[in-house]
Amino acid sequence: MPTSKEIETQQETLEKSLLWSEIPMLPEYQSLNRTEAILKVLQKHRGTVCHIDFVVRSLYGDLEPDIFKLVKGRVQSTLTYGRESGKWSLVPGKPGSFTLDLKLLNSNRTSSFKKSKNRKPDPQAQTNTIAMQGEFSGQFLIDALTSLLSQNPGKVFNVAEIIEELYGELDPSDVIEVKPKVLNELSRGHRTGRFSRVPEEIGLYTWDSNLLQQVSAS
């Protein structure tokens, strides 16, 4: 049976090998370098805001937390280089968020506003994913939930409050569409330890249930 010292040495060796190795991207991007791959993702989502976490998962899929942190640092460096060289733009007022072209982003917002004001809803459009608002725009839902709860440690949210924080005020039909997705990701986040469900309560979530216990104890 290995000693604690041997286990620690093995972990250090693994971390060093990860540090110097290139984590493979998803098959769609493996023929490209990282700059080309990011450009392809941003071109796919032209006219929208893409958070760095969204870019990482688009390129690499779901990663273990330690590997995600390592890869995110590399992607951040490439995003910074691409912004400085004019390949894409940082979205003002939204840290960690990028878009292919700010002009396309502004044009898309204006166009969407005009359509929503002047046209009746297209039944086909109801199948599209409803966009989150503000700083959560462009993120994967699980990342947006994690951000919301981590920014409000010690606060308890019910599902309706979470939906309103992420999406703003929605029509009842839109709530029906997003609620199952939010519930699924809340359940996944709780199971994987990203955040906590309030003990002995149904449909209530918080960043860390231990913080609630500390508050009640004091």
mmCIF file of C-alpha atoms in Angstrom:
data_model
loop_
_atom_site.group_PDB
_atom_site.id
_atom_site.type_symbol
_atom_site.label_atom_id
_atom_site.label_comp_id
_atom_site.label_asym_id
_atom_site.label_seq_id
_atom_site.Cartn_x
_atom_site.Cartn_y
_atom_site.Cartn_z
ATOM 1 C CA MET A 1 0.000 0.000 0.000
ATOM 2 C CA PRO A 2 1.524 3.372 -1.034
ATOM 3 C CA THR A 3 2.489 5.785 1.708
ATOM 4 C CA SER A 4 1.124 9.327 1.919
ATOM 5 C CA LYS A 5 4.503 10.597 0.695
ATOM 6 C CA GLU A 6 4.336 8.349 -2.383
ATOM 7 C CA ILE A 7 0.765 9.467 -3.123
ATOM 8 C CA GLU A 8 1.805 13.120 -2.806
ATOM 9 C CA THR A 9 4.727 12.525 -5.183
ATOM 10 C CA GLN A 10 2.423 10.842 -7.710
ATOM 11 C CA GLN A 11 0.034 13.794 -7.562
ATOM 12 C CA GLU A 12 2.879 16.276 -8.100
ATOM 13 C CA THR A 13 4.095 14.244 -11.087
ATOM 14 C CA LEU A 14 0.601 14.222 -12.581
ATOM 15 C CA GLU A 15 0.203 17.978 -12.092
ATOM 16 C CA LYS A 16 3.574 18.647 -13.755
ATOM 17 C CA SER A 17 2.707 16.405 -16.709
ATOM 18 C CA LEU A 18 -0.609 18.258 -17.156
ATOM 19 C CA LEU A 19 1.175 21.595 -16.932
ATOM 20 C CA TRP A 20 3.401 20.803 -19.898
ATOM 21 C CA SER A 21 0.996 18.687 -21.927
ATOM 22 C CA GLU A 22 -1.564 19.966 -24.413
ATOM 23 C CA ILE A 23 -5.108 19.010 -23.452
ATOM 24 C CA PRO A 24 -6.848 17.806 -26.642
ATOM 25 C CA MET A 25 -9.743 19.820 -27.991
ATOM 26 C CA LEU A 26 -12.944 18.221 -29.239
ATOM 27 C CA PRO A 27 -12.623 16.458 -32.638
ATOM 28 C CA GLU A 28 -14.151 19.387 -34.537
ATOM 29 C CA TYR A 29 -11.246 21.624 -33.484
ATOM 30 C CA GLN A 30 -8.290 19.216 -33.303
ATOM 31 C CA SER A 31 -6.944 20.215 -36.732
ATOM 32 C CA LEU A 32 -6.773 23.862 -35.614
ATOM 33 C CA ASN A 33 -4.492 25.750 -33.266
ATOM 34 C CA ARG A 34 -6.120 27.418 -30.260
ATOM 35 C CA THR A 35 -6.439 30.840 -31.908
ATOM 36 C CA GLU A 36 -8.123 29.353 -34.981
ATOM 37 C CA ALA A 37 -10.424 27.231 -32.814
ATOM 38 C CA ILE A 38 -11.553 30.206 -30.703
ATOM 39 C CA LEU A 39 -12.143 32.222 -33.866
ATOM 40 C CA LYS A 40 -14.329 29.407 -35.197
ATOM 41 C CA VAL A 41 -16.402 29.358 -31.987
ATOM 42 C CA LEU A 42 -16.888 33.131 -32.070
ATOM 43 C CA GLN A 43 -17.801 33.011 -35.771
ATOM 44 C CA LYS A 44 -20.425 30.352 -34.991
ATOM 45 C CA HIS A 45 -21.907 32.670 -32.380
ATOM 46 C CA ARG A 46 -21.392 35.972 -34.206
ATOM 47 C CA GLY A 47 -23.632 38.730 -32.911
ATOM 48 C CA THR A 48 -23.768 37.216 -29.409
ATOM 49 C CA VAL A 49 -21.740 37.478 -26.184
ATOM 50 C CA CYS A 50 -19.524 34.470 -25.354
ATOM 51 C CA HIS A 51 -18.188 34.098 -21.809
ATOM 52 C CA ILE A 52 -14.749 32.488 -21.434
ATOM 53 C CA ASP A 53 -16.281 29.475 -19.639
ATOM 54 C CA PHE A 54 -18.561 28.948 -22.640
ATOM 55 C CA VAL A 55 -15.563 29.109 -24.995
ATOM 56 C CA VAL A 56 -13.593 26.583 -22.908
ATOM 57 C CA ARG A 57 -16.449 24.077 -22.841
ATOM 58 C CA SER A 58 -17.187 24.606 -26.529
ATOM 59 C CA LEU A 59 -13.587 23.670 -27.341
ATOM 60 C CA TYR A 60 -12.873 20.982 -24.743
ATOM 61 C CA GLY A 61 -16.227 19.700 -23.445
ATOM 62 C CA ASP A 62 -16.706 18.949 -19.752
ATOM 63 C CA LEU A 63 -13.416 18.809 -17.828
ATOM 64 C CA GLU A 64 -12.409 17.932 -14.287
ATOM 65 C CA PRO A 65 -12.125 21.113 -12.138
ATOM 66 C CA ASP A 66 -8.300 21.077 -11.960
ATOM 67 C CA ILE A 67 -7.930 20.544 -15.713
ATOM 68 C CA PHE A 68 -10.639 23.132 -16.450
ATOM 69 C CA LYS A 69 -8.713 25.710 -14.399
ATOM 70 C CA LEU A 70 -5.497 24.932 -16.262
ATOM 71 C CA VAL A 71 -7.124 25.061 -19.706
ATOM 72 C CA LYS A 72 -9.062 28.225 -18.853
ATOM 73 C CA GLY A 73 -5.785 30.013 -18.125
ATOM 74 C CA ARG A 74 -4.440 29.022 -21.537
ATOM 75 C CA VAL A 75 -7.654 30.054 -23.308
ATOM 76 C CA GLN A 76 -7.596 33.383 -21.424
ATOM 77 C CA SER A 77 -4.093 34.080 -22.744
ATOM 78 C CA THR A 78 -5.179 33.296 -26.306
ATOM 79 C CA LEU A 79 -8.334 35.416 -25.969
ATOM 80 C CA THR A 80 -6.222 38.331 -24.736
ATOM 81 C CA TYR A 81 -3.792 37.909 -27.639
ATOM 82 C CA GLY A 82 -6.669 37.738 -30.135
ATOM 83 C CA ARG A 83 -8.283 40.853 -28.704
ATOM 84 C CA GLU A 84 -5.013 42.797 -28.817
ATOM 85 C CA SER A 85 -4.397 41.711 -32.419
ATOM 86 C CA GLY A 86 -7.932 42.663 -33.513
ATOM 87 C CA LYS A 87 -9.232 39.153 -34.222
ATOM 88 C CA TRP A 88 -12.204 39.641 -31.854
ATOM 89 C CA SER A 89 -13.417 42.051 -29.167
ATOM 90 C CA LEU A 90 -13.846 42.162 -25.415
ATOM 91 C CA VAL A 91 -17.441 43.095 -24.518
ATOM 92 C CA PRO A 92 -17.428 46.352 -22.489
ATOM 93 C CA GLY A 93 -18.887 46.024 -18.998
ATOM 94 C CA LYS A 94 -18.868 42.210 -19.102
ATOM 95 C CA PRO A 95 -15.623 40.807 -17.648
ATOM 96 C CA GLY A 96 -14.453 37.606 -19.325
ATOM 97 C CA SER A 97 -16.900 37.993 -22.219
ATOM 98 C CA PHE A 98 -15.933 38.239 -25.889
ATOM 99 C CA THR A 99 -17.616 38.604 -29.265
ATOM 100 C CA LEU A 100 -16.450 38.437 -32.863
ATOM 101 C CA ASP A 101 -17.322 42.044 -33.678
ATOM 102 C CA LEU A 102 -18.934 44.654 -31.436
ATOM 103 C CA LYS A 103 -20.700 46.147 -34.475
ATOM 104 C CA LEU A 104 -22.391 42.813 -35.137
ATOM 105 C CA LEU A 105 -23.361 42.599 -31.466
ATOM 106 C CA ASN A 106 -24.986 46.038 -31.487
ATOM 107 C CA SER A 107 -26.647 45.361 -34.832
ATOM 108 C CA ASN A 108 -28.050 42.068 -33.581
ATOM 109 C CA ARG A 109 -29.468 43.715 -30.461
ATOM 110 C CA THR A 110 -31.144 46.462 -32.521
ATOM 111 C CA SER A 111 -32.543 43.930 -34.978
ATOM 112 C CA SER A 112 -33.857 41.703 -32.203
ATOM 113 C CA PHE A 113 -35.522 44.665 -30.525
ATOM 114 C CA LYS A 114 -37.257 45.738 -33.757
ATOM 115 C CA LYS A 115 -38.460 42.195 -34.435
ATOM 116 C CA SER A 116 -39.858 41.823 -30.954
ATOM 117 C CA LYS A 117 -41.687 45.136 -31.256
ATOM 118 C CA ASN A 118 -43.025 44.806 -34.796
ATOM 119 C CA ARG A 119 -43.600 41.100 -35.428
ATOM 120 C CA LYS A 120 -45.848 38.473 -33.969
ATOM 121 C CA PRO A 121 -44.003 35.544 -32.370
ATOM 122 C CA ASP A 122 -42.854 32.920 -34.822
ATOM 123 C CA PRO A 123 -44.003 29.467 -33.622
ATOM 124 C CA GLN A 124 -40.731 28.020 -34.891
ATOM 125 C CA ALA A 125 -38.761 30.509 -32.798
ATOM 126 C CA GLN A 126 -40.263 29.121 -29.612
ATOM 127 C CA THR A 127 -38.023 26.073 -29.970
ATOM 128 C CA ASN A 128 -34.930 28.266 -29.690
ATOM 129 C CA THR A 129 -33.055 28.583 -26.412
ATOM 130 C CA ILE A 130 -34.094 31.641 -24.397
ATOM 131 C CA ALA A 131 -31.100 33.861 -23.754
ATOM 132 C CA MET A 132 -29.957 34.778 -20.278
ATOM 133 C CA GLN A 133 -29.422 38.417 -19.391
ATOM 134 C CA GLY A 134 -26.572 40.638 -18.239
ATOM 135 C CA GLU A 135 -23.372 39.022 -17.051
ATOM 136 C CA PHE A 136 -24.892 35.553 -17.529
ATOM 137 C CA SER A 137 -25.369 36.018 -21.272
ATOM 138 C CA GLY A 138 -23.291 33.565 -23.293
ATOM 139 C CA GLN A 139 -22.572 31.236 -20.366
ATOM 140 C CA PHE A 140 -23.565 27.612 -20.028
ATOM 141 C CA LEU A 141 -26.526 27.340 -17.661
ATOM 142 C CA ILE A 142 -24.555 25.370 -15.046
ATOM 143 C CA ASP A 143 -21.855 28.082 -15.031
ATOM 144 C CA ALA A 144 -24.445 30.852 -14.731
ATOM 145 C CA LEU A 145 -26.061 29.092 -11.758
ATOM 146 C CA THR A 146 -22.656 28.680 -10.119
ATOM 147 C CA SER A 147 -21.836 32.362 -10.661
ATOM 148 C CA LEU A 148 -25.173 33.538 -9.269
ATOM 149 C CA LEU A 149 -24.948 31.449 -6.100
ATOM 150 C CA SER A 150 -21.242 32.137 -5.515
ATOM 151 C CA GLN A 151 -21.874 35.888 -5.747
ATOM 152 C CA ASN A 152 -24.559 35.583 -3.057
ATOM 153 C CA PRO A 153 -23.089 33.278 -0.381
ATOM 154 C CA GLY A 154 -25.410 32.776 2.565
ATOM 155 C CA LYS A 155 -28.492 33.707 0.522
ATOM 156 C CA VAL A 156 -31.249 31.183 -0.216
ATOM 157 C CA PHE A 157 -32.957 31.149 -3.629
ATOM 158 C CA ASN A 158 -36.071 29.327 -4.756
ATOM 159 C CA VAL A 159 -36.350 28.219 -8.385
ATOM 160 C CA ALA A 160 -38.552 31.155 -9.433
ATOM 161 C CA GLU A 161 -36.041 33.647 -8.009
ATOM 162 C CA ILE A 162 -33.168 31.922 -9.805
ATOM 163 C CA ILE A 163 -35.011 32.041 -13.133
ATOM 164 C CA GLU A 164 -35.732 35.758 -12.688
ATOM 165 C CA GLU A 165 -32.092 36.513 -11.773
ATOM 166 C CA LEU A 166 -30.798 34.694 -14.852
ATOM 167 C CA TYR A 167 -33.435 35.569 -17.441
ATOM 168 C CA GLY A 168 -35.284 38.623 -16.135
ATOM 169 C CA GLU A 169 -39.072 38.763 -16.355
ATOM 170 C CA LEU A 170 -40.400 36.061 -18.674
ATOM 171 C CA ASP A 171 -43.772 35.249 -20.137
ATOM 172 C CA PRO A 172 -45.428 32.197 -18.546
ATOM 173 C CA SER A 173 -44.771 30.175 -21.717
ATOM 174 C CA ASP A 174 -41.062 31.022 -21.537
ATOM 175 C CA VAL A 175 -40.941 30.032 -17.860
ATOM 176 C CA ILE A 176 -42.435 26.660 -18.811
ATOM 177 C CA GLU A 177 -39.616 26.220 -21.332
ATOM 178 C CA VAL A 178 -36.658 27.175 -19.126
ATOM 179 C CA LYS A 179 -37.801 25.766 -15.778
ATOM 180 C CA PRO A 180 -37.073 22.057 -16.539
ATOM 181 C CA LYS A 181 -33.591 22.979 -17.774
ATOM 182 C CA VAL A 182 -32.898 25.048 -14.666
ATOM 183 C CA LEU A 183 -34.143 22.254 -12.406
ATOM 184 C CA ASN A 184 -31.946 19.697 -14.187
ATOM 185 C CA GLU A 185 -28.837 21.860 -13.852
ATOM 186 C CA LEU A 186 -29.606 22.709 -10.230
ATOM 187 C CA SER A 187 -29.835 19.005 -9.497
ATOM 188 C CA ARG A 188 -26.569 18.318 -11.363
ATOM 189 C CA GLY A 189 -24.760 21.166 -9.618
ATOM 190 C CA HIS A 190 -25.910 19.928 -6.220
ATOM 191 C CA ARG A 191 -24.851 16.335 -6.983
ATOM 192 C CA THR A 192 -21.405 17.346 -8.209
ATOM 193 C CA GLY A 193 -20.744 19.708 -5.291
ATOM 194 C CA ARG A 194 -20.770 22.982 -7.220
ATOM 195 C CA PHE A 195 -23.333 24.407 -4.774
ATOM 196 C CA SER A 196 -25.805 23.208 -2.133
ATOM 197 C CA ARG A 197 -29.443 22.367 -1.717
ATOM 198 C CA VAL A 198 -30.894 23.702 1.544
ATOM 199 C CA PRO A 199 -31.140 20.706 3.911
ATOM 200 C CA GLU A 200 -34.637 19.388 4.599
ATOM 201 C CA GLU A 201 -36.175 21.868 2.161
ATOM 202 C CA ILE A 202 -37.590 21.336 -1.334
ATOM 203 C CA GLY A 203 -36.613 23.597 -4.215
ATOM 204 C CA LEU A 204 -34.301 25.873 -2.217
ATOM 205 C CA TYR A 205 -30.637 26.334 -3.127
ATOM 206 C CA THR A 206 -27.651 28.224 -1.745
ATOM 207 C CA TRP A 207 -23.920 28.489 -2.351
ATOM 208 C CA ASP A 208 -22.839 26.538 0.735
ATOM 209 C CA SER A 209 -25.300 25.102 3.260
ATOM 210 C CA ASN A 210 -22.555 25.196 5.903
ATOM 211 C CA LEU A 211 -22.708 28.995 5.777
ATOM 212 C CA LEU A 212 -26.416 28.842 6.668
ATOM 213 C CA GLN A 213 -25.636 26.655 9.660
ATOM 214 C CA GLN A 214 -22.955 29.106 10.820
ATOM 215 C CA VAL A 215 -25.389 32.016 10.596
ATOM 216 C CA SER A 216 -28.127 30.171 12.491
ATOM 217 C CA ALA A 217 -25.599 29.071 15.153
ATOM 218 C CA SER A 218 -24.449 32.634 15.735
#
